[in-house]
Short mmCIF file of N, CA and C in Angstrom, two decimals:
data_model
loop_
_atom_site.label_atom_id
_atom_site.label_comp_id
_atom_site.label_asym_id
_atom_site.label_seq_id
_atom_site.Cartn_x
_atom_site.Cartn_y
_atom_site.Cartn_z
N UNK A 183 90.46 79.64 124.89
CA UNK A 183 91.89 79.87 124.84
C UNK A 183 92.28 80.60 123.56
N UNK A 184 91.84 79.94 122.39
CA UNK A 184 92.04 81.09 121.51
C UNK A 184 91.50 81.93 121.26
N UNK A 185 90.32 82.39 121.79
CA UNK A 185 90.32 84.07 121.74
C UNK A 185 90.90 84.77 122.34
N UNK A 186 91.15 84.51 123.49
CA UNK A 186 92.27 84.90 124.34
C UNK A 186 93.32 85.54 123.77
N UNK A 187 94.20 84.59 123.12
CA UNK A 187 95.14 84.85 122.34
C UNK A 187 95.07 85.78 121.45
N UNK A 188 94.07 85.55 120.72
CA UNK A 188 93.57 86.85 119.91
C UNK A 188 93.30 88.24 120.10
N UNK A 189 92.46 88.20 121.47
CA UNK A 189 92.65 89.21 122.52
C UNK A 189 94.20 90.27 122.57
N UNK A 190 94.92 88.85 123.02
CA UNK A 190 96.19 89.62 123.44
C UNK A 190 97.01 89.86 122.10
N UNK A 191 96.84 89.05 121.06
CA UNK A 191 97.69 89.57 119.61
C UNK A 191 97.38 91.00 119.29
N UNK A 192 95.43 91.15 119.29
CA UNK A 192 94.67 91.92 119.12
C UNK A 192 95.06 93.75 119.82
N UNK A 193 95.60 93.43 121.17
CA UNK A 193 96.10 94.09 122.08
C UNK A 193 97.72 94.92 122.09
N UNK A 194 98.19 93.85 121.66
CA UNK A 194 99.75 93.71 121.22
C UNK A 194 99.39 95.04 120.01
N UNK A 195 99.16 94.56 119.08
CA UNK A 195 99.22 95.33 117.95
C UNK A 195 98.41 96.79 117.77
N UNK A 196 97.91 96.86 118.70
CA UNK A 196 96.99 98.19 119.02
C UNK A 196 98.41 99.26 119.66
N UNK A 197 98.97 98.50 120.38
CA UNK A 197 100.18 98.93 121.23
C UNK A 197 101.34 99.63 120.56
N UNK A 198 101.54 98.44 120.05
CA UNK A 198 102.46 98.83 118.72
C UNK A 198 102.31 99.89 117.91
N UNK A 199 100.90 99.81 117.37
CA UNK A 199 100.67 100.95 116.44
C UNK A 199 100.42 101.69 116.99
N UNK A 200 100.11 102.78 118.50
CA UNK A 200 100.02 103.78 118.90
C UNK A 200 101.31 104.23 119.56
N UNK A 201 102.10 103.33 119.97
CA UNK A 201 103.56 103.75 119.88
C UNK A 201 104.26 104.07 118.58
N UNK A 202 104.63 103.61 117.40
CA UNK A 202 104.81 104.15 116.50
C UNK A 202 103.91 105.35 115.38
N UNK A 203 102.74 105.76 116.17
CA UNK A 203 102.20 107.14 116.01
C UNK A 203 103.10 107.91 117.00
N UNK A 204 102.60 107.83 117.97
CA UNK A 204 103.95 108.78 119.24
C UNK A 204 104.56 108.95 118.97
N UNK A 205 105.82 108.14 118.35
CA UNK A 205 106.50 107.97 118.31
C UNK A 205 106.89 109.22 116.77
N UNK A 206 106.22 109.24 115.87
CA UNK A 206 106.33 110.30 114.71
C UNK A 206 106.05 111.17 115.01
N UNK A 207 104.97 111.47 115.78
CA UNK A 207 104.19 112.74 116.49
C UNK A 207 105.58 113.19 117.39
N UNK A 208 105.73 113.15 118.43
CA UNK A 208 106.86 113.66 119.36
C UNK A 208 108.40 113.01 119.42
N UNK A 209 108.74 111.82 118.82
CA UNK A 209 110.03 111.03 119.37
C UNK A 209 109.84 110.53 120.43
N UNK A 210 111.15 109.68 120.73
CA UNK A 210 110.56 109.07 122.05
C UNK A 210 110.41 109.19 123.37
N UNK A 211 110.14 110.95 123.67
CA UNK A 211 109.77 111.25 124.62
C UNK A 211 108.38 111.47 124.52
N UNK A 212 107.88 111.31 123.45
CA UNK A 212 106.31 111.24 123.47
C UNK A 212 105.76 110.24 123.81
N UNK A 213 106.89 108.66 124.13
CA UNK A 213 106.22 107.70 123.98
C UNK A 213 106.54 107.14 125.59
N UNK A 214 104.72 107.24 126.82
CA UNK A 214 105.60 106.45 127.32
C UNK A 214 104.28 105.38 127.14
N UNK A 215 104.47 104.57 128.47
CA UNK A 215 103.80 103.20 128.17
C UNK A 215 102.46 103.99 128.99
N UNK A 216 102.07 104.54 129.79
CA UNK A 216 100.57 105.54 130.05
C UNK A 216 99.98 105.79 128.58
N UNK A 217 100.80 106.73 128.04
CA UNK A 217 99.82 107.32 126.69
C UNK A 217 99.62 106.36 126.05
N UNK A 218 100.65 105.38 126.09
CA UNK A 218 100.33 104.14 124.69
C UNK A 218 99.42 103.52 124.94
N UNK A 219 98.95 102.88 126.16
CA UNK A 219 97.80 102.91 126.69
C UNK A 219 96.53 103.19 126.14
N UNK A 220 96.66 104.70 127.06
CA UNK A 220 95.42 105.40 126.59
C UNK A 220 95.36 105.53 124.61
N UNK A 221 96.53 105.65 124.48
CA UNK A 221 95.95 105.96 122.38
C UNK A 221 95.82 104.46 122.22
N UNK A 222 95.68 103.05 122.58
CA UNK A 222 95.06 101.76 122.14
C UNK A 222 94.48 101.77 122.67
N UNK A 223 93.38 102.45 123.72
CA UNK A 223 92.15 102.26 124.38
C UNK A 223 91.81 101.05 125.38
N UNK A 224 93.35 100.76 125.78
CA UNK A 224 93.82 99.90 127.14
C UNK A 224 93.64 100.39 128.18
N UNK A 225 93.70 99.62 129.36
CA UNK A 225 93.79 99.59 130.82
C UNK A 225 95.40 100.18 130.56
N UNK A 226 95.59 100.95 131.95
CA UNK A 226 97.26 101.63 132.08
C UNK A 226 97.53 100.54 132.35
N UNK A 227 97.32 99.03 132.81
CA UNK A 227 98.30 97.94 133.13
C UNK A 227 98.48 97.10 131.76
N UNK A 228 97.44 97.65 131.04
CA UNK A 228 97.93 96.43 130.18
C UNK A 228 99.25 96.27 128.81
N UNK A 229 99.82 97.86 128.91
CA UNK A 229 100.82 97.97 127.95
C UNK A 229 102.22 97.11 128.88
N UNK A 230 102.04 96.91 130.27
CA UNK A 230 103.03 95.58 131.09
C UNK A 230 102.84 94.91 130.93
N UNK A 231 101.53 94.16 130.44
CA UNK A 231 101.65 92.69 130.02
C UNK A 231 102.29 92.30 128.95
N UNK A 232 102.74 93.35 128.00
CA UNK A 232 103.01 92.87 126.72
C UNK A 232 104.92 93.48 126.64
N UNK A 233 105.08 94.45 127.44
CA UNK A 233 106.42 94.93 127.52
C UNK A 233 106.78 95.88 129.09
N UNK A 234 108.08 95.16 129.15
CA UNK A 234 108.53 95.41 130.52
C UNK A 234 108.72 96.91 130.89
N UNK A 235 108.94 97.56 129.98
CA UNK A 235 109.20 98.97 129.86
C UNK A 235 109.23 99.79 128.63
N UNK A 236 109.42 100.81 128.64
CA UNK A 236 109.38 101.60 127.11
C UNK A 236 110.18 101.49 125.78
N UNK A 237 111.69 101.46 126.57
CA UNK A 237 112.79 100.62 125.78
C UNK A 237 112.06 99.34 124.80
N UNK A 238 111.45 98.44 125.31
CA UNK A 238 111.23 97.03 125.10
C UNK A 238 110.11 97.62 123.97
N UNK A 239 109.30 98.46 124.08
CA UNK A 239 108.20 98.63 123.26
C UNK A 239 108.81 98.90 122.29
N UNK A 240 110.25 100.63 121.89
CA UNK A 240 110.50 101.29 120.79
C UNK A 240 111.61 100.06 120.31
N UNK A 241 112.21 99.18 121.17
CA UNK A 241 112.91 98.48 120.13
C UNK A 241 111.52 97.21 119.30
N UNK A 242 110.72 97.09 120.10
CA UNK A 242 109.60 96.03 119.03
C UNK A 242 109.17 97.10 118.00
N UNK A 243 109.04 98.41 118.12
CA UNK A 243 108.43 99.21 116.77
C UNK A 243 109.43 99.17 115.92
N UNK A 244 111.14 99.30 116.09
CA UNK A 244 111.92 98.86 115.32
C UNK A 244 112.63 98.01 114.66
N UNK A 245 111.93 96.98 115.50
CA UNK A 245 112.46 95.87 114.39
C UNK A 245 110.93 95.08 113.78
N UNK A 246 109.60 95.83 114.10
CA UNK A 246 109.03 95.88 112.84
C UNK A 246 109.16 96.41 112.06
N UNK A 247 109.71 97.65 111.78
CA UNK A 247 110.26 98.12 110.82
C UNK A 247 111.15 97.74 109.91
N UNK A 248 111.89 97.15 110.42
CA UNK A 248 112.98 96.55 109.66
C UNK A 248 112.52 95.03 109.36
N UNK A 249 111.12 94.40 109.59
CA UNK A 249 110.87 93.47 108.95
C UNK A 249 110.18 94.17 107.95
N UNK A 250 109.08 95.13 108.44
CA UNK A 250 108.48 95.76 106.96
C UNK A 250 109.29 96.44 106.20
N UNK A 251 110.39 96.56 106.41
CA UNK A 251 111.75 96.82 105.18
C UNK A 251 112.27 95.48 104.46
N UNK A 252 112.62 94.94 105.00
CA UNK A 252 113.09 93.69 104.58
C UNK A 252 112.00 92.74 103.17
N UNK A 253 110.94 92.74 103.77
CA UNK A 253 109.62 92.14 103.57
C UNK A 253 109.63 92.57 101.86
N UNK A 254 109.85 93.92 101.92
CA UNK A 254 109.56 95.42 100.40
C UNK A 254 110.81 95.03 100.11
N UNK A 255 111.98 94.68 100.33
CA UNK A 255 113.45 94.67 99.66
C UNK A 255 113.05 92.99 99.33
N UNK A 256 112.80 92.16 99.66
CA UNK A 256 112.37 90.31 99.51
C UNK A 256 111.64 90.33 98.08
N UNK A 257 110.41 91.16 98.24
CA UNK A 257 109.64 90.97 96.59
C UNK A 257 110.36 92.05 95.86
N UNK A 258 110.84 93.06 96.47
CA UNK A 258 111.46 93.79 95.12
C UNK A 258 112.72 92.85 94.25
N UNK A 259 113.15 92.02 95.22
CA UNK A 259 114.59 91.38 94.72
C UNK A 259 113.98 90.17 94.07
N UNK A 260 112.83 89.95 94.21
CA UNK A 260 112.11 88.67 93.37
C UNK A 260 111.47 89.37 92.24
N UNK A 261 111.19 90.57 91.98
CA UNK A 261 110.81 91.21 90.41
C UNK A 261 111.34 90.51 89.73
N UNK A 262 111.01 90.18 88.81
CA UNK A 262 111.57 89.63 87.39
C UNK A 262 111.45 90.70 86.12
N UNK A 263 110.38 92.09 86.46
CA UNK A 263 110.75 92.62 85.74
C UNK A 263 111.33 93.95 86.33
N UNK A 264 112.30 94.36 86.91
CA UNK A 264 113.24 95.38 86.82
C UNK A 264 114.68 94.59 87.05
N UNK A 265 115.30 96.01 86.62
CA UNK A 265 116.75 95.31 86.27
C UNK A 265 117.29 95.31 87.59
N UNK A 266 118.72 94.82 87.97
CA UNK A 266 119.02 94.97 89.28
C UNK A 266 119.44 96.30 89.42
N UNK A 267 119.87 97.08 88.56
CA UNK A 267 120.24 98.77 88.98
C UNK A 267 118.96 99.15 89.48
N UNK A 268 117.81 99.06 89.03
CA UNK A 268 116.13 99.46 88.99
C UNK A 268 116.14 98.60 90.83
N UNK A 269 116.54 97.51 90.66
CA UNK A 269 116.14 96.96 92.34
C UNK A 269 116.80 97.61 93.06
N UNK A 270 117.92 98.01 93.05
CA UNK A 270 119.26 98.55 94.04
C UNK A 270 118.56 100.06 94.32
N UNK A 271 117.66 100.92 93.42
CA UNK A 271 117.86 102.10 93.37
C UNK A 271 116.41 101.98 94.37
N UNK A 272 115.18 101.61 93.76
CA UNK A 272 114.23 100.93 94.80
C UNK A 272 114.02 100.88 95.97
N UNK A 273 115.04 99.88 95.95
CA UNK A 273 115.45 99.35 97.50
C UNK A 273 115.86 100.46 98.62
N UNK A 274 117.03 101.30 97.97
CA UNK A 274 117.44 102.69 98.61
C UNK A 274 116.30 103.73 98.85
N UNK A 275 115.66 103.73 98.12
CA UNK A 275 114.73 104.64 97.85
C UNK A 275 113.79 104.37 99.01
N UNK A 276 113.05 103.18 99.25
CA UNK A 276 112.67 102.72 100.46
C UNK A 276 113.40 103.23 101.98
N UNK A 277 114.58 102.61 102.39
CA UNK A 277 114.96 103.20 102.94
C UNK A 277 114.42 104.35 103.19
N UNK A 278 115.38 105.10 102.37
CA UNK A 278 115.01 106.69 102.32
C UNK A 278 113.58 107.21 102.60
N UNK A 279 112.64 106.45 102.06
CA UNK A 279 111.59 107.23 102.59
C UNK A 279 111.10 106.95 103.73
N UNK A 280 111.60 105.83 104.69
CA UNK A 280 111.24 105.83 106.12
C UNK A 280 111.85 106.83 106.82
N UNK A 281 113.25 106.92 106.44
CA UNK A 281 114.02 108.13 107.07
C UNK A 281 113.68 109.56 106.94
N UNK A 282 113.03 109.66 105.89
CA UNK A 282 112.40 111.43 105.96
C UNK A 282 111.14 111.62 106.26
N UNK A 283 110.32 110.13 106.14
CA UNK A 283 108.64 110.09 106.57
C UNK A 283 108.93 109.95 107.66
N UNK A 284 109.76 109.49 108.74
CA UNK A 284 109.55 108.90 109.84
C UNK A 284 110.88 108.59 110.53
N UNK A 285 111.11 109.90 110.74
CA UNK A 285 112.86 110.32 111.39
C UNK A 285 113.13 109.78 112.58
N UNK A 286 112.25 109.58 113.38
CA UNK A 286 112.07 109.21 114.50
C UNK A 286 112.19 107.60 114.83
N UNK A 287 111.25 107.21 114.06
CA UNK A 287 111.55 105.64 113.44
C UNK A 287 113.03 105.08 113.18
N UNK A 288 113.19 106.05 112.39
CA UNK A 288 114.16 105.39 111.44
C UNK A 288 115.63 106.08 112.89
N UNK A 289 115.57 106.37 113.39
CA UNK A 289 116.97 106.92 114.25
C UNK A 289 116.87 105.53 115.69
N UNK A 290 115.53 105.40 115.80
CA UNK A 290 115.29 104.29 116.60
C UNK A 290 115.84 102.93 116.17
N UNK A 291 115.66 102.34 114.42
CA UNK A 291 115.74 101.43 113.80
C UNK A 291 117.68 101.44 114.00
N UNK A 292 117.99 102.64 113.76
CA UNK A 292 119.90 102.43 113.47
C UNK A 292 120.25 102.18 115.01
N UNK A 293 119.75 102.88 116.12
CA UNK A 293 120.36 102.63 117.89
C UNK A 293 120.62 101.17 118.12
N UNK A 294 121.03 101.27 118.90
CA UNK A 294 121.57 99.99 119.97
C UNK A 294 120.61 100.29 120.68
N UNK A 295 119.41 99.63 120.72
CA UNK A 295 118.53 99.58 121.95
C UNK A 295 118.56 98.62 123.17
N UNK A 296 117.70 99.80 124.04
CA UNK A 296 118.00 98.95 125.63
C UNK A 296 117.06 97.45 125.87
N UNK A 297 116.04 97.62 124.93
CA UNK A 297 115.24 96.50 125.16
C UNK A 297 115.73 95.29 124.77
N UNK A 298 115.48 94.53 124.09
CA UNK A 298 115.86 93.75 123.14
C UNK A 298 116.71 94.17 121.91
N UNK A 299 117.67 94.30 122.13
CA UNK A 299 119.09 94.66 121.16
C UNK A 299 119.10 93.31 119.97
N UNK A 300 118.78 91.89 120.40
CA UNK A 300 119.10 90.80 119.79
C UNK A 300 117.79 90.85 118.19
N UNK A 301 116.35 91.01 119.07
CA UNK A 301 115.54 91.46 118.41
C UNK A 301 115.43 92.55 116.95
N UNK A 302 116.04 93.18 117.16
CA UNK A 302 116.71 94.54 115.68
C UNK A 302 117.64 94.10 115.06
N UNK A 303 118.46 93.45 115.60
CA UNK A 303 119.85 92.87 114.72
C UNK A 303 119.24 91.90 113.85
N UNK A 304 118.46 90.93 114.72
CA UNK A 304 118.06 89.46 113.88
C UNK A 304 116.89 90.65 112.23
N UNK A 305 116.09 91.37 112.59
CA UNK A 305 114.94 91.97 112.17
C UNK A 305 115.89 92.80 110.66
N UNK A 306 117.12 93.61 110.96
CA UNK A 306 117.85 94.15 110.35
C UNK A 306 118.82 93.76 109.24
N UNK A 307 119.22 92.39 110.24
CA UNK A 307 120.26 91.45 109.20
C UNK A 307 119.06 91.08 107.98
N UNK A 308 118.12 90.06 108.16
CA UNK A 308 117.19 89.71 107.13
C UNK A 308 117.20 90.90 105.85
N UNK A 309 116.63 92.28 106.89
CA UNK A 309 116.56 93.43 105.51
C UNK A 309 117.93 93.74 104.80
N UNK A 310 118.86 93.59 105.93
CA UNK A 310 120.67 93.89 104.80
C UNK A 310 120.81 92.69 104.09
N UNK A 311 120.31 91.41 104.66
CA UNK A 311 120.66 89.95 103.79
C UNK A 311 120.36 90.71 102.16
N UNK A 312 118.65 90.59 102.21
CA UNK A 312 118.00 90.96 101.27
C UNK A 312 118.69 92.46 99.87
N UNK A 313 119.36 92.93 100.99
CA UNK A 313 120.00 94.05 100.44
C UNK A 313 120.73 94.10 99.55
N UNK A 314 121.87 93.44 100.24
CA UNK A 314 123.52 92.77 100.05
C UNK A 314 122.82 91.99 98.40
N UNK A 315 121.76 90.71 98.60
CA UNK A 315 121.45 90.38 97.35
C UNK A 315 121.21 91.00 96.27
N UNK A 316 120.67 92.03 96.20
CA UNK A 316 120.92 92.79 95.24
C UNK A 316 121.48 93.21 94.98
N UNK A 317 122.66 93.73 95.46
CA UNK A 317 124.07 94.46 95.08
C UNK A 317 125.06 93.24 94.85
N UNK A 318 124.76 92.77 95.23
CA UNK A 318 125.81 91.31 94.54
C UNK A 318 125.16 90.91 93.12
N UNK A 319 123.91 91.76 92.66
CA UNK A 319 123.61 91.35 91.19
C UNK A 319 124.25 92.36 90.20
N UNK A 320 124.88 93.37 91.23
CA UNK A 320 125.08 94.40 90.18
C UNK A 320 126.29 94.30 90.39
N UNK A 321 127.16 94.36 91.14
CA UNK A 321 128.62 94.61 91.36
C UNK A 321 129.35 93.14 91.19
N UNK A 322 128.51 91.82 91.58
CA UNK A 322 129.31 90.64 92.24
C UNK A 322 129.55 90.46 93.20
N UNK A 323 129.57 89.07 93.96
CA UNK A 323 130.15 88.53 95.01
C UNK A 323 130.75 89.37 96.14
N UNK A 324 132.60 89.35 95.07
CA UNK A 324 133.39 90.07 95.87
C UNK A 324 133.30 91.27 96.03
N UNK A 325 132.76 92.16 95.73
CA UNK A 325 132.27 93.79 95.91
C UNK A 325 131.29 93.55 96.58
N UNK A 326 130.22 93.20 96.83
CA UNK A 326 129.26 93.14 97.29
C UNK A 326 128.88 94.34 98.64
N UNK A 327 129.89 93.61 99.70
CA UNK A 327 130.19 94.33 100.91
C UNK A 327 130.19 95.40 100.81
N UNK A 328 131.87 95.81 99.95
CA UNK A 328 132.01 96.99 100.18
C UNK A 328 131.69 98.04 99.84
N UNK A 329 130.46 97.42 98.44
CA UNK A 329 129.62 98.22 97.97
C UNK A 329 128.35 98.87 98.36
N UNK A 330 127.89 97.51 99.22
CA UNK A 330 126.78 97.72 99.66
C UNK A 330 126.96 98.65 101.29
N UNK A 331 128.06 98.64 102.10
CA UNK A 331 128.49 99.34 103.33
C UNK A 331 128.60 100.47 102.36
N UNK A 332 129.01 101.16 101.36
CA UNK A 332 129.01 102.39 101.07
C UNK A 332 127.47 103.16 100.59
N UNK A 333 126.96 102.26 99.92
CA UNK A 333 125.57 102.85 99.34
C UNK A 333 124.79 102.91 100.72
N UNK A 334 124.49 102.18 101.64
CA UNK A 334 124.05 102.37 103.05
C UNK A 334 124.66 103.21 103.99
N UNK A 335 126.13 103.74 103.90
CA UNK A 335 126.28 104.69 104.64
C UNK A 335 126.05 105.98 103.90
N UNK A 336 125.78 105.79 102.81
CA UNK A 336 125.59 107.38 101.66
C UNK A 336 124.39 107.75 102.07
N UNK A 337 123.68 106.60 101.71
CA UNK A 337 121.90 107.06 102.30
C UNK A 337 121.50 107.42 103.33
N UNK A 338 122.17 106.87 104.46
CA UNK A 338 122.27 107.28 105.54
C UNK A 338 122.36 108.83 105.74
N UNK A 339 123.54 109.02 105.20
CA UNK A 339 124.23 110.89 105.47
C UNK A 339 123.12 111.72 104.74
N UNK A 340 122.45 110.93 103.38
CA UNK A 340 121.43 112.04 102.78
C UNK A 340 120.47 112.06 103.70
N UNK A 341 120.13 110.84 103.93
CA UNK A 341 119.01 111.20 104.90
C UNK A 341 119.04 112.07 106.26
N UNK A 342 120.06 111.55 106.97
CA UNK A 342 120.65 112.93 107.85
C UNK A 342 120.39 114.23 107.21
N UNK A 343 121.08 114.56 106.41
CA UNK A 343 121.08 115.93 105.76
C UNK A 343 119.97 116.47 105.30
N UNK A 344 119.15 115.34 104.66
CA UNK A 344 117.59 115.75 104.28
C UNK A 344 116.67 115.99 105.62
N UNK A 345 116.79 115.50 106.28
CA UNK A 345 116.11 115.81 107.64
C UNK A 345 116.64 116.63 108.53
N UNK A 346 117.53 116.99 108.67
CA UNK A 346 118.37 117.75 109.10
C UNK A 346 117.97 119.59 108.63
N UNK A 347 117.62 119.23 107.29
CA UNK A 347 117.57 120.36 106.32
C UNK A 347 118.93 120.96 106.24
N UNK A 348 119.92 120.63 105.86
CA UNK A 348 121.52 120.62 105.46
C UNK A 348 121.63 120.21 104.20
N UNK A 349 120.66 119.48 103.13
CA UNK A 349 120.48 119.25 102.24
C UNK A 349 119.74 119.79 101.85
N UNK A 350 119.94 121.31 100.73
CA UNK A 350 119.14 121.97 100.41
C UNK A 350 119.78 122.55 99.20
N UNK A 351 118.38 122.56 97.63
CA UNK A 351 118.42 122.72 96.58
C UNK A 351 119.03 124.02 96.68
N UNK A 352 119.09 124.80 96.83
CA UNK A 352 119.71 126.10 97.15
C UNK A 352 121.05 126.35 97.09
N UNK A 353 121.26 125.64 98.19
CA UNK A 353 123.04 125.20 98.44
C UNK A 353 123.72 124.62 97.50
N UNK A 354 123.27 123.18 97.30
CA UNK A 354 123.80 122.77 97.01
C UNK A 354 123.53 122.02 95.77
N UNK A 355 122.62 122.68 95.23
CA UNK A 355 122.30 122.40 93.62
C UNK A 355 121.23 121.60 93.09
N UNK A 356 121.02 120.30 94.24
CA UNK A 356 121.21 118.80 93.97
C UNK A 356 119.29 118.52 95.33
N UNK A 357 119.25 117.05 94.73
CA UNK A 357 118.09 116.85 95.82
C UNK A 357 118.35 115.54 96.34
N UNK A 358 117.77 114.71 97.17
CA UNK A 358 118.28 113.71 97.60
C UNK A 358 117.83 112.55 97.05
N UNK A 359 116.54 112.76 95.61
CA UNK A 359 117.04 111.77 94.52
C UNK A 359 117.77 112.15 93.60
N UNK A 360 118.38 113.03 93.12
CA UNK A 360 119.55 113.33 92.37
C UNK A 360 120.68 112.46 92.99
N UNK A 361 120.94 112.77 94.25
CA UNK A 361 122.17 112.39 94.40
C UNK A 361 121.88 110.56 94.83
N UNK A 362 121.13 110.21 95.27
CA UNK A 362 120.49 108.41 94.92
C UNK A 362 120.85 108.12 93.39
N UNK A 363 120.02 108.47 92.80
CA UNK A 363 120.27 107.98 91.03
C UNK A 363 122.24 108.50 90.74
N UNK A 364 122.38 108.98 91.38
CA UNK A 364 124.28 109.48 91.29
C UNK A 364 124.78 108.24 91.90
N UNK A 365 124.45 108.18 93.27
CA UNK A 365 124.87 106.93 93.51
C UNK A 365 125.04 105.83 92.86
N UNK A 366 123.68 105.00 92.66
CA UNK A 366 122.98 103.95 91.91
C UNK A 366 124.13 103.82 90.59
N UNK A 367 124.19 105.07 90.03
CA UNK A 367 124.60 105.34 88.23
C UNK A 367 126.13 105.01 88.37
N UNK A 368 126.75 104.99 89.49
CA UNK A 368 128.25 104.78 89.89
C UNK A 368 128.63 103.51 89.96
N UNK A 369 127.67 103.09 91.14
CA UNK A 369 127.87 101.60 91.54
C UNK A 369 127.38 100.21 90.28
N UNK A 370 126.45 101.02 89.45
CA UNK A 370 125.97 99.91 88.47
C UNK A 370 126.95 100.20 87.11
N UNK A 371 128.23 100.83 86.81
CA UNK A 371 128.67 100.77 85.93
C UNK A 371 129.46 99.89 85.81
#
């Protein structure tokens, strides 16, 4: 019985990780549950044992993501040695680099997905919990929110724009850690 299990954890996670290759490689029309399959070196039935459909798979690649976000924002906010401007800027910075390493990911991680919707929220809140804590070290309590809804929708738009390529040294002077440390340098005064 428990190898079994192991089997199928073993299986599970083969799944996972060749959907979130696809998934960088093409978006998620690269991903269906055939290829994911074949790139974990499964039977075509066995990516159904583990998810009902494709939906169900890209929302499980996204809200691992957003636990392996959360997870990197948890020990960064337990440093003892950086300051909280140093955690806040970090923390963003993270973000940010899923969103320009892995556009695809990261546009999956922000949707309302068809699969398990409950799954990303629960996976997401943890990483904003974690978030919010750090910006409540720099701003306080009562700012917290509305600090932290602004520095997350800023990063957001750079990252749009950086991927987008609408954010460009050329144009507009600036790079998309310039304008992070701009951020950061605002909110921590």
């Amino acid at each position: 019985m428990v190898a079994r299990a192991k089997a199928a954890a073993a299986t599970r996670r083969a799944l996972l990780d060749a959907a979130a290759a696809l998934l960088d490689e093409g978006g998620p029309d690269a991903v269906t549950l055939r290829e994911v399959g074949a790139r974990a070196g499964v039977s075509r039935g066995a990516p159904y044992g583990h998810f009902p459909d494709k939906e169900s798979l890209l929302t499980a690649v996204a809200a691992e993501a957003w636990d392996r976000l959360g997870e990197q924002v948890h020990a960064l906010r337990a440093d003892p040695d950086r300051s909280p401007a140093e955690k806040l800027r970090t923390g963003l910075a993270g973000l940010m680099a899923v969103g320009r390493g892995h556009p695809h990911l990261y546009q999956q991680m922000f949707m309302t997905p068809a699969g398990d919707p409950e799954a990303v929220v629960r996976a997401a809140q943890r990483s904003q919990d974690e978030f919010l804590a750090i910006v409540t070290e720099v701003v306080g309590a009562a700012d917290a929110h509305r600090y932290g809804a602004l520095l997350m929708t800023s990063v957001h738009g750079i990252i749009g724009m950086t991927v987008s390529g609408h954010l460009n040294q050329e144009k507009w002077h600036t790079s998309a850690e310039e304008l992070l440390d701009t951020l950061v340098t605002i909110v921590a005064r």
